[in-house]
Amino acid sequence: MNLYDRIPNNVNLSEDKKLQRALEKWLPNYLDWWREMGPDGFQEKDVYLRTAISVEPDGWANFDFVKMPDYRWGIFLKPAEPDAKIGFGDNYGEAAYQEVPGEFRNSLRRIIVTQGDTEPASVEQQRELGKTCPSLYDLRNLFQVNVEEGRHLWAMVYLLQRYFGRDGRDEADALLERRSGNPDKPRILEAFNQPCDDWLNFFCFTMFTDRDGKYQLSALAESGFEPLARTCQFMLTEEAHHMFVGDTGLNRVVKRTAQLMKEGDVRDLGGIPLDIIQKHINFWFSYSLDLFGGEISSNSADFFAAGLKGRYKEREQYEDHIVAEQNFTMKVVEDGQLKDREVAMRNALNEVLRTEYIRDCEKGLARWNKALADEGMSERLFLPNSRFHRHLGEYAGHHFDIEGNLISAGEFEQRQAEWLPTMADREYVRSLMHPVVEPGKIANWIAPPATGIKGKPFEFEYVRL
Ligand SMILES: [Fe+2]
Ligand SMILES: [Fe+2]
């Protein structure tokens, strides 16, 4: 079969000789990377996976058994809209960019590389997880997320190779060379260098860190650079499932914990105590907040002015798309105290996007708290204040308690074991992680899902081991 028949696409790949040449060089390296850094121990197994085959809303995906290295990673963009316009910024209303505008070339490349780098990074972080899966259903979901992150890497590599010439091709190569957590060649963003080596971390990651992805992609889906906007619009279709995995995964852990709480001591019964779940929420939520960038950011202003990166649902939920006059009031640390500061709105757009994200996360918390209530529990989970445990932006370098009050470094040091997973917590969670691979069976620390995948029951053999 022709190589290009193996790559489902709607970018006219069979006619595009230049792109073919670039992909011909990159593809074997990608497959080497996948074998080296993709899910360890399962490469030859048949997995019931969804594959994107078109952009039709009612039939975009195909479900079937496939070995992961044979997955048909494709290149899909939402179809172009005739007469697309730039939807915001200084050039609002002008024709959208179909090629990279020279003056924004570096900014655009940086945006695409930063997004692209997160995709393979998460596959690397999750590489060992299959060995301790709580069920075949969960194992399949892990691999689904992994192959689609692989496809998202392809999506960004397509943009680099198609629109950025030589330096784009170099960046595409570098995306396969960095490694999550490697001190010499780390991934670009810090949350993507954190280990994700047990399933509680995995569910938190897909809940909180993939959800950052949703907001970044949504902001880029508004972009005046049309190929980027259309790529991100389609990626969001797949991303929804990743967040579903995290959201429902945590829901099932919380539910099981609540059931065990009624029976006795959760630890004695082999479950995950609520306080350990809370600490993991605190950890991943705070790291994911950093991914939005500094609270006050000239980059965010420049990207908006240039029409490259908009706000969440820019076209749908705002009327003023120029945003030259508005201000935003935020809390900053000044002379050792929290004070209000007024900032030009364009410089506060990271914070605006972060606020949308936090609102979305709160809905997840409400669902988990409902699971607690449904089991008759009065305990509740919560999100930490957004100043807590930050490594980037206005609050980095200061210390805050879980409610966002300024405290000393000493006090933080003293109390952090209350708020963040300790070595002992992590070891305890790890001690529960034993593989359960019999169809229909599930680990003791998590409840089974309400339904299976694509109409199949939970008992279905989602991965043939
Ligand atoms: Fe992704
Ligand atoms: Fe994702």
PDB file of N, CA, C and O in Angstrom, residues 279-341:
ATOM      1  N   LYS A 279      -4.904  15.862  48.149  1.00  0.00           N
ATOM      2  CA  LYS A 279      -3.526  16.343  47.933  1.00  0.00           C
ATOM      3  C   LYS A 279      -3.113  16.209  46.462  1.00  0.00           C
ATOM      4  O   LYS A 279      -2.389  17.053  45.935  1.00  0.00           O
ATOM      5  N   HIS A 280      -3.581  15.143  45.823  1.00  0.00           N
ATOM      6  CA  HIS A 280      -3.264  14.988  44.399  1.00  0.00           C
ATOM      7  C   HIS A 280      -3.982  16.047  43.561  1.00  0.00           C
ATOM      8  O   HIS A 280      -3.428  16.559  42.586  1.00  0.00           O
ATOM      9  N   ILE A 281      -5.213  16.368  43.955  1.00  0.00           N
ATOM     10  CA  ILE A 281      -5.918  17.464  43.271  1.00  0.00           C
ATOM     11  C   ILE A 281      -5.112  18.749  43.420  1.00  0.00           C
ATOM     12  O   ILE A 281      -4.864  19.471  42.450  1.00  0.00           O
ATOM     13  N   ASN A 282      -4.670  19.039  44.640  1.00  0.00           N
ATOM     14  CA  ASN A 282      -3.901  20.260  44.899  1.00  0.00           C
ATOM     15  C   ASN A 282      -2.645  20.317  44.023  1.00  0.00           C
ATOM     16  O   ASN A 282      -2.302  21.360  43.466  1.00  0.00           O
ATOM     17  N   PHE A 283      -1.976  19.185  43.923  1.00  0.00           N
ATOM     18  CA  PHE A 283      -0.716  19.125  43.176  1.00  0.00           C
ATOM     19  C   PHE A 283      -0.939  19.390  41.682  1.00  0.00           C
ATOM     20  O   PHE A 283      -0.323  20.272  41.085  1.00  0.00           O
ATOM     21  N   TRP A 284      -1.852  18.634  41.081  1.00  0.00           N
ATOM     22  CA  TRP A 284      -2.012  18.721  39.618  1.00  0.00           C
ATOM     23  C   TRP A 284      -2.745  19.988  39.211  1.00  0.00           C
ATOM     24  O   TRP A 284      -2.466  20.575  38.160  1.00  0.00           O
ATOM     25  N   PHE A 285      -3.680  20.437  40.032  1.00  0.00           N
ATOM     26  CA  PHE A 285      -4.381  21.690  39.714  1.00  0.00           C
ATOM     27  C   PHE A 285      -3.374  22.842  39.697  1.00  0.00           C
ATOM     28  O   PHE A 285      -3.340  23.636  38.757  1.00  0.00           O
ATOM     29  N   SER A 286      -2.517  22.911  40.713  1.00  0.00           N
ATOM     30  CA  SER A 286      -1.583  24.044  40.779  1.00  0.00           C
ATOM     31  C   SER A 286      -0.555  23.995  39.648  1.00  0.00           C
ATOM     32  O   SER A 286      -0.248  25.022  39.038  1.00  0.00           O
ATOM     33  N   TYR A 287      -0.041  22.804  39.355  1.00  0.00           N
ATOM     34  CA  TYR A 287       0.901  22.718  38.220  1.00  0.00           C
ATOM     35  C   TYR A 287       0.223  23.073  36.893  1.00  0.00           C
ATOM     36  O   TYR A 287       0.821  23.686  36.011  1.00  0.00           O
ATOM     37  N   SER A 288      -1.034  22.687  36.766  1.00  0.00           N
ATOM     38  CA  SER A 288      -1.733  22.968  35.509  1.00  0.00           C
ATOM     39  C   SER A 288      -2.040  24.454  35.365  1.00  0.00           C
ATOM     40  O   SER A 288      -2.040  24.985  34.253  1.00  0.00           O
ATOM     41  N   LEU A 289      -2.258  25.152  36.492  1.00  0.00           N
ATOM     42  CA  LEU A 289      -2.479  26.601  36.418  1.00  0.00           C
ATOM     43  C   LEU A 289      -1.257  27.307  35.835  1.00  0.00           C
ATOM     44  O   LEU A 289      -1.383  28.294  35.107  1.00  0.00           O
ATOM     45  N   ASP A 290      -0.076  26.807  36.167  1.00  0.00           N
ATOM     46  CA  ASP A 290       1.155  27.412  35.625  1.00  0.00           C
ATOM     47  C   ASP A 290       1.185  27.382  34.100  1.00  0.00           C
ATOM     48  O   ASP A 290       1.820  28.225  33.463  1.00  0.00           O
ATOM     49  N   LEU A 291       0.508  26.385  33.509  1.00  0.00           N
ATOM     50  CA  LEU A 291       0.585  26.222  32.059  1.00  0.00           C
ATOM     51  C   LEU A 291      -0.050  27.388  31.298  1.00  0.00           C
ATOM     52  O   LEU A 291       0.193  27.558  30.110  1.00  0.00           O
ATOM     53  N   PHE A 292      -0.849  28.179  31.987  1.00  0.00           N
ATOM     54  CA  PHE A 292      -1.485  29.320  31.318  1.00  0.00           C
ATOM     55  C   PHE A 292      -0.538  30.511  31.183  1.00  0.00           C
ATOM     56  O   PHE A 292      -0.852  31.483  30.516  1.00  0.00           O
ATOM     57  N   GLY A 293       0.623  30.447  31.848  1.00  0.00           N
ATOM     58  CA  GLY A 293       1.589  31.536  31.751  1.00  0.00           C
ATOM     59  C   GLY A 293       1.359  32.596  32.812  1.00  0.00           C
ATOM     60  O   GLY A 293       0.445  32.490  33.632  1.00  0.00           O
ATOM     61  N   GLY A 294       2.215  33.617  32.790  1.00  0.00           N
ATOM     62  CA  GLY A 294       2.186  34.665  33.810  1.00  0.00           C
ATOM     63  C   GLY A 294       0.852  35.406  33.834  1.00  0.00           C
ATOM     64  O   GLY A 294       0.186  35.531  32.816  1.00  0.00           O
ATOM     65  N   GLU A 295       0.488  35.902  35.029  1.00  0.00           N
ATOM     66  CA  GLU A 295      -0.766  36.648  35.178  1.00  0.00           C
ATOM     67  C   GLU A 295      -0.722  37.915  34.338  1.00  0.00           C
ATOM     68  O   GLU A 295      -1.694  38.305  33.711  1.00  0.00           O
ATOM     69  N   ILE A 296       0.431  38.580  34.386  1.00  0.00           N
ATOM     70  CA  ILE A 296       0.605  39.791  33.590  1.00  0.00           C
ATOM     71  C   ILE A 296       1.604  39.443  32.499  1.00  0.00           C
ATOM     72  O   ILE A 296       2.738  39.081  32.789  1.00  0.00           O
ATOM     73  N   SER A 297       1.168  39.516  31.249  1.00  0.00           N
ATOM     74  CA  SER A 297       2.003  38.954  30.190  1.00  0.00           C
ATOM     75  C   SER A 297       1.962  39.810  28.933  1.00  0.00           C
ATOM     76  O   SER A 297       0.895  40.053  28.367  1.00  0.00           O
ATOM     77  N   SER A 298       3.148  40.261  28.515  1.00  0.00           N
ATOM     78  CA  SER A 298       3.193  41.031  27.268  1.00  0.00           C
ATOM     79  C   SER A 298       3.040  40.093  26.071  1.00  0.00           C
ATOM     80  O   SER A 298       2.542  40.479  25.023  1.00  0.00           O
ATOM     81  N   ASN A 299       3.437  38.815  26.253  1.00  0.00           N
ATOM     82  CA  ASN A 299       3.214  37.839  25.178  1.00  0.00           C
ATOM     83  C   ASN A 299       1.734  37.695  24.867  1.00  0.00           C
ATOM     84  O   ASN A 299       1.332  37.651  23.709  1.00  0.00           O
ATOM     85  N   SER A 300       0.933  37.579  25.925  1.00  0.00           N
ATOM     86  CA  SER A 300      -0.497  37.383  25.691  1.00  0.00           C
ATOM     87  C   SER A 300      -1.050  38.588  24.936  1.00  0.00           C
ATOM     88  O   SER A 300      -1.882  38.447  24.043  1.00  0.00           O
ATOM     89  N   ALA A 301      -0.570  39.780  25.291  1.00  0.00           N
ATOM     90  CA  ALA A 301      -1.016  40.993  24.593  1.00  0.00           C
ATOM     91  C   ALA A 301      -0.580  40.976  23.128  1.00  0.00           C
ATOM     92  O   ALA A 301      -1.361  41.301  22.229  1.00  0.00           O
ATOM     93  N   ASP A 302       0.667  40.576  22.894  1.00  0.00           N
ATOM     94  CA  ASP A 302       1.181  40.547  21.516  1.00  0.00           C
ATOM     95  C   ASP A 302       0.435  39.515  20.673  1.00  0.00           C
ATOM     96  O   ASP A 302       0.084  39.780  19.518  1.00  0.00           O
ATOM     97  N   PHE A 303       0.208  38.331  21.249  1.00  0.00           N
ATOM     98  CA  PHE A 303      -0.467  37.271  20.507  1.00  0.00           C
ATOM     99  C   PHE A 303      -1.900  37.686  20.166  1.00  0.00           C
ATOM    100  O   PHE A 303      -2.419  37.368  19.101  1.00  0.00           O
ATOM    101  N   PHE A 304      -2.525  38.386  21.095  1.00  0.00           N
ATOM    102  CA  PHE A 304      -3.901  38.837  20.851  1.00  0.00           C
ATOM    103  C   PHE A 304      -3.911  39.940  19.796  1.00  0.00           C
ATOM    104  O   PHE A 304      -4.695  39.891  18.839  1.00  0.00           O
ATOM    105  N   ALA A 305      -3.039  40.912  19.953  1.00  0.00           N
ATOM    106  CA  ALA A 305      -2.968  42.026  18.997  1.00  0.00           C
ATOM    107  C   ALA A 305      -2.750  41.497  17.579  1.00  0.00           C
ATOM    108  O   ALA A 305      -3.365  41.964  16.619  1.00  0.00           O
ATOM    109  N   ALA A 306      -1.889  40.482  17.465  1.00  0.00           N
ATOM    110  CA  ALA A 306      -1.551  39.944  16.144  1.00  0.00           C
ATOM    111  C   ALA A 306      -2.648  39.045  15.580  1.00  0.00           C
ATOM    112  O   ALA A 306      -2.553  38.602  14.436  1.00  0.00           O
ATOM    113  N   GLY A 307      -3.653  38.734  16.398  1.00  0.00           N
ATOM    114  CA  GLY A 307      -4.721  37.846  15.921  1.00  0.00           C
ATOM    115  C   GLY A 307      -4.319  36.385  15.936  1.00  0.00           C
ATOM    116  O   GLY A 307      -4.907  35.571  15.232  1.00  0.00           O
ATOM    117  N   LEU A 308      -3.317  36.034  16.736  1.00  0.00           N
ATOM    118  CA  LEU A 308      -2.828  34.650  16.736  1.00  0.00           C
ATOM    119  C   LEU A 308      -3.528  33.779  17.763  1.00  0.00           C
ATOM    120  O   LEU A 308      -3.822  32.617  17.525  1.00  0.00           O
ATOM    121  N   LYS A 309      -3.764  34.337  18.956  1.00  0.00           N
ATOM    122  CA  LYS A 309      -4.365  33.552  20.040  1.00  0.00           C
ATOM    123  C   LYS A 309      -5.458  34.379  20.693  1.00  0.00           C
ATOM    124  O   LYS A 309      -5.184  35.459  21.226  1.00  0.00           O
ATOM    125  N   GLY A 310      -6.688  33.890  20.636  1.00  0.00           N
ATOM    126  CA  GLY A 310      -7.818  34.649  21.156  1.00  0.00           C
ATOM    127  C   GLY A 310      -8.198  34.240  22.558  1.00  0.00           C
ATOM    128  O   GLY A 310      -7.434  33.573  23.257  1.00  0.00           O
ATOM    129  N   ARG A 311      -9.366  34.638  22.979  1.00  0.00           N
ATOM    130  CA  ARG A 311      -9.907  34.211  24.265  1.00  0.00           C
ATOM    131  C   ARG A 311     -10.793  32.977  24.054  1.00  0.00           C
ATOM    132  O   ARG A 311     -11.142  32.639  22.923  1.00  0.00           O
ATOM    133  N   TYR A 312     -11.180  32.346  25.149  1.00  0.00           N
ATOM    134  CA  TYR A 312     -12.045  31.177  25.076  1.00  0.00           C
ATOM    135  C   TYR A 312     -13.383  31.600  24.466  1.00  0.00           C
ATOM    136  O   TYR A 312     -14.005  32.534  24.935  1.00  0.00           O
ATOM    137  N   LYS A 313     -13.800  30.915  23.411  1.00  0.00           N
ATOM    138  CA  LYS A 313     -15.042  31.259  22.706  1.00  0.00           C
ATOM    139  C   LYS A 313     -15.106  32.731  22.338  1.00  0.00           C
ATOM    140  O   LYS A 313     -16.127  33.392  22.538  1.00  0.00           O
ATOM    141  N   GLU A 314     -14.003  33.240  21.814  1.00  0.00           N
ATOM    142  CA  GLU A 314     -13.879  34.659  21.458  1.00  0.00           C
ATOM    143  C   GLU A 314     -15.078  35.154  20.644  1.00  0.00           C
ATOM    144  O   GLU A 314     -15.690  36.164  20.957  1.00  0.00           O
ATOM    145  N   ARG A 315     -15.400  34.423  19.589  1.00  0.00           N
ATOM    146  CA  ARG A 315     -16.459  34.895  18.685  1.00  0.00           C
ATOM    147  C   ARG A 315     -17.827  34.795  19.335  1.00  0.00           C
ATOM    148  O   ARG A 315     -18.695  35.627  19.102  1.00  0.00           O
ATOM    149  N   GLU A 316     -17.993  33.747  20.151  1.00  0.00           N
ATOM    150  CA  GLU A 316     -19.305  33.432  20.696  1.00  0.00           C
ATOM    151  C   GLU A 316     -19.662  34.296  21.901  1.00  0.00           C
ATOM    152  O   GLU A 316     -20.789  34.760  22.035  1.00  0.00           O
ATOM    153  N   GLN A 317     -18.688  34.510  22.797  1.00  0.00           N
ATOM    154  CA  GLN A 317     -19.100  35.102  24.067  1.00  0.00           C
ATOM    155  C   GLN A 317     -18.622  36.543  24.299  1.00  0.00           C
ATOM    156  O   GLN A 317     -18.862  37.094  25.372  1.00  0.00           O
ATOM    157  N   TYR A 318     -17.985  37.172  23.320  1.00  0.00           N
ATOM    158  CA  TYR A 318     -17.556  38.560  23.507  1.00  0.00           C
ATOM    159  C   TYR A 318     -18.114  39.445  22.402  1.00  0.00           C
ATOM    160  O   TYR A 318     -18.376  38.981  21.290  1.00  0.00           O
ATOM    161  N   GLU A 319     -18.260  40.718  22.717  1.00  0.00           N
ATOM    162  CA  GLU A 319     -18.675  41.670  21.688  1.00  0.00           C
ATOM    163  C   GLU A 319     -17.529  42.555  21.254  1.00  0.00           C
ATOM    164  O   GLU A 319     -17.360  42.845  20.077  1.00  0.00           O
ATOM    165  N   ASP A 320     -16.731  42.974  22.210  1.00  0.00           N
ATOM    166  CA  ASP A 320     -15.566  43.799  21.888  1.00  0.00           C
ATOM    167  C   ASP A 320     -14.378  42.880  21.585  1.00  0.00           C
ATOM    168  O   ASP A 320     -13.852  42.218  22.484  1.00  0.00           O
ATOM    169  N   HIS A 321     -13.966  42.830  20.305  1.00  0.00           N
ATOM    170  CA  HIS A 321     -12.861  41.944  19.927  1.00  0.00           C
ATOM    171  C   HIS A 321     -11.539  42.697  19.776  1.00  0.00           C
ATOM    172  O   HIS A 321     -10.544  42.126  19.328  1.00  0.00           O
ATOM    173  N   ILE A 322     -11.550  43.966  20.112  1.00  0.00           N
ATOM    174  CA  ILE A 322     -10.320  44.760  20.006  1.00  0.00           C
ATOM    175  C   ILE A 322      -9.660  44.847  21.383  1.00  0.00           C
ATOM    176  O   ILE A 322      -8.437  44.731  21.506  1.00  0.00           O
ATOM    177  N   VAL A 323     -10.476  45.063  22.396  1.00  0.00           N
ATOM    178  CA  VAL A 323     -10.027  45.054  23.794  1.00  0.00           C
ATOM    179  C   VAL A 323      -8.866  46.006  24.027  1.00  0.00           C
ATOM    180  O   VAL A 323      -7.860  45.651  24.659  1.00  0.00           O
ATOM    181  N   ALA A 324      -8.970  47.198  23.477  1.00  0.00           N
ATOM    182  CA  ALA A 324      -7.891  48.172  23.640  1.00  0.00           C
ATOM    183  C   ALA A 324      -8.094  49.024  24.888  1.00  0.00           C
ATOM    184  O   ALA A 324      -7.133  49.548  25.451  1.00  0.00           O
ATOM    185  N   GLU A 325      -9.350  49.161  25.332  1.00  0.00           N
ATOM    186  CA  GLU A 325      -9.654  50.126  26.395  1.00  0.00           C
ATOM    187  C   GLU A 325      -9.807  49.484  27.771  1.00  0.00           C
ATOM    188  O   GLU A 325      -9.652  50.153  28.782  1.00  0.00           O
ATOM    189  N   GLN A 326     -10.190  48.188  27.788  1.00  0.00           N
ATOM    190  CA  GLN A 326     -10.579  47.608  29.081  1.00  0.00           C
ATOM    191  C   GLN A 326      -9.397  47.350  30.003  1.00  0.00           C
ATOM    192  O   GLN A 326      -8.270  47.173  29.554  1.00  0.00           O
ATOM    193  N   ASN A 327      -9.720  47.288  31.295  1.00  0.00           N
ATOM    194  CA  ASN A 327      -8.722  46.928  32.298  1.00  0.00           C
ATOM    195  C   ASN A 327      -9.168  45.701  33.078  1.00  0.00           C
ATOM    196  O   ASN A 327     -10.327  45.303  33.021  1.00  0.00           O
ATOM    197  N   PHE A 328      -8.234  45.141  33.813  1.00  0.00           N
ATOM    198  CA  PHE A 328      -8.495  43.944  34.613  1.00  0.00           C
ATOM    199  C   PHE A 328      -7.809  44.147  35.959  1.00  0.00           C
ATOM    200  O   PHE A 328      -6.658  44.581  36.002  1.00  0.00           O
ATOM    201  N   THR A 329      -8.528  43.878  37.036  1.00  0.00           N
ATOM    202  CA  THR A 329      -7.928  44.042  38.366  1.00  0.00           C
ATOM    203  C   THR A 329      -7.524  42.685  38.901  1.00  0.00           C
ATOM    204  O   THR A 329      -8.339  41.759  38.918  1.00  0.00           O
ATOM    205  N   MET A 330      -6.277  42.574  39.287  1.00  0.00           N
ATOM    206  CA  MET A 330      -5.826  41.292  39.852  1.00  0.00           C
ATOM    207  C   MET A 330      -5.021  41.528  41.116  1.00  0.00           C
ATOM    208  O   MET A 330      -4.569  42.635  41.386  1.00  0.00           O
ATOM    209  N   LYS A 331      -4.879  40.479  41.886  1.00  0.00           N
ATOM    210  CA  LYS A 331      -4.092  40.565  43.124  1.00  0.00           C
ATOM    211  C   LYS A 331      -2.626  40.270  42.817  1.00  0.00           C
ATOM    212  O   LYS A 331      -2.318  39.298  42.132  1.00  0.00           O
ATOM    213  N   VAL A 332      -1.760  41.148  43.321  1.00  0.00           N
ATOM    214  CA  VAL A 332      -0.325  40.904  43.187  1.00  0.00           C
ATOM    215  C   VAL A 332       0.327  41.085  44.562  1.00  0.00           C
ATOM    216  O   VAL A 332      -0.265  41.673  45.462  1.00  0.00           O
ATOM    217  N   VAL A 333       1.543  40.567  44.684  1.00  0.00           N
ATOM    218  CA  VAL A 333       2.263  40.729  45.948  1.00  0.00           C
ATOM    219  C   VAL A 333       3.134  41.984  45.851  1.00  0.00           C
ATOM    220  O   VAL A 333       3.917  42.124  44.916  1.00  0.00           O
ATOM    221  N   GLU A 334       2.914  42.903  46.792  1.00  0.00           N
ATOM    222  CA  GLU A 334       3.694  44.141  46.817  1.00  0.00           C
ATOM    223  C   GLU A 334       4.112  44.421  48.242  1.00  0.00           C
ATOM    224  O   GLU A 334       3.256  44.413  49.139  1.00  0.00           O
ATOM    225  N   ASP A 335       5.367  44.662  48.478  1.00  0.00           N
ATOM    226  CA  ASP A 335       5.878  44.903  49.832  1.00  0.00           C
ATOM    227  C   ASP A 335       5.373  43.849  50.821  1.00  0.00           C
ATOM    228  O   ASP A 335       4.906  44.173  51.918  1.00  0.00           O
ATOM    229  N   GLY A 336       5.419  42.622  50.400  1.00  0.00           N
ATOM    230  CA  GLY A 336       5.036  41.537  51.303  1.00  0.00           C
ATOM    231  C   GLY A 336       3.549  41.442  51.596  1.00  0.00           C
ATOM    232  O   GLY A 336       3.143  40.781  52.560  1.00  0.00           O
ATOM    233  N   GLN A 337       2.736  42.121  50.791  1.00  0.00           N
ATOM    234  CA  GLN A 337       1.285  42.045  50.999  1.00  0.00           C
ATOM    235  C   GLN A 337       0.573  41.827  49.675  1.00  0.00           C
ATOM    236  O   GLN A 337       1.085  42.203  48.625  1.00  0.00           O
ATOM    237  N   LEU A 338      -0.632  41.269  49.742  1.00  0.00           N
ATOM    238  CA  LEU A 338      -1.458  41.132  48.553  1.00  0.00           C
ATOM    239  C   LEU A 338      -2.172  42.451  48.295  1.00  0.00           C
ATOM    240  O   LEU A 338      -2.853  42.976  49.173  1.00  0.00           O
ATOM    241  N   LYS A 339      -2.003  42.991  47.092  1.00  0.00           N
ATOM    242  CA  LYS A 339      -2.671  44.254  46.765  1.00  0.00           C
ATOM    243  C   LYS A 339      -3.323  44.147  45.396  1.00  0.00           C
ATOM    244  O   LYS A 339      -2.874  43.371  44.549  1.00  0.00           O
ATOM    245  N   ASP A 340      -4.351  44.945  45.179  1.00  0.00           N
ATOM    246  CA  ASP A 340      -4.991  44.983  43.872  1.00  0.00           C
ATOM    247  C   ASP A 340      -4.129  45.780  42.897  1.00  0.00           C
ATOM    248  O   ASP A 340      -3.566  46.811  43.274  1.00  0.00           O
ATOM    249  N   ARG A 341      -4.040  45.295  41.696  1.00  0.00           N
ATOM    250  CA  ARG A 341      -3.383  46.094  40.649  1.00  0.00           C
ATOM    251  C   ARG A 341      -4.242  46.079  39.397  1.00  0.00           C
ATOM    252  O   ARG A 341      -4.783  45.039  39.008  1.00  0.00           O
TER     253      ARG A 341
END
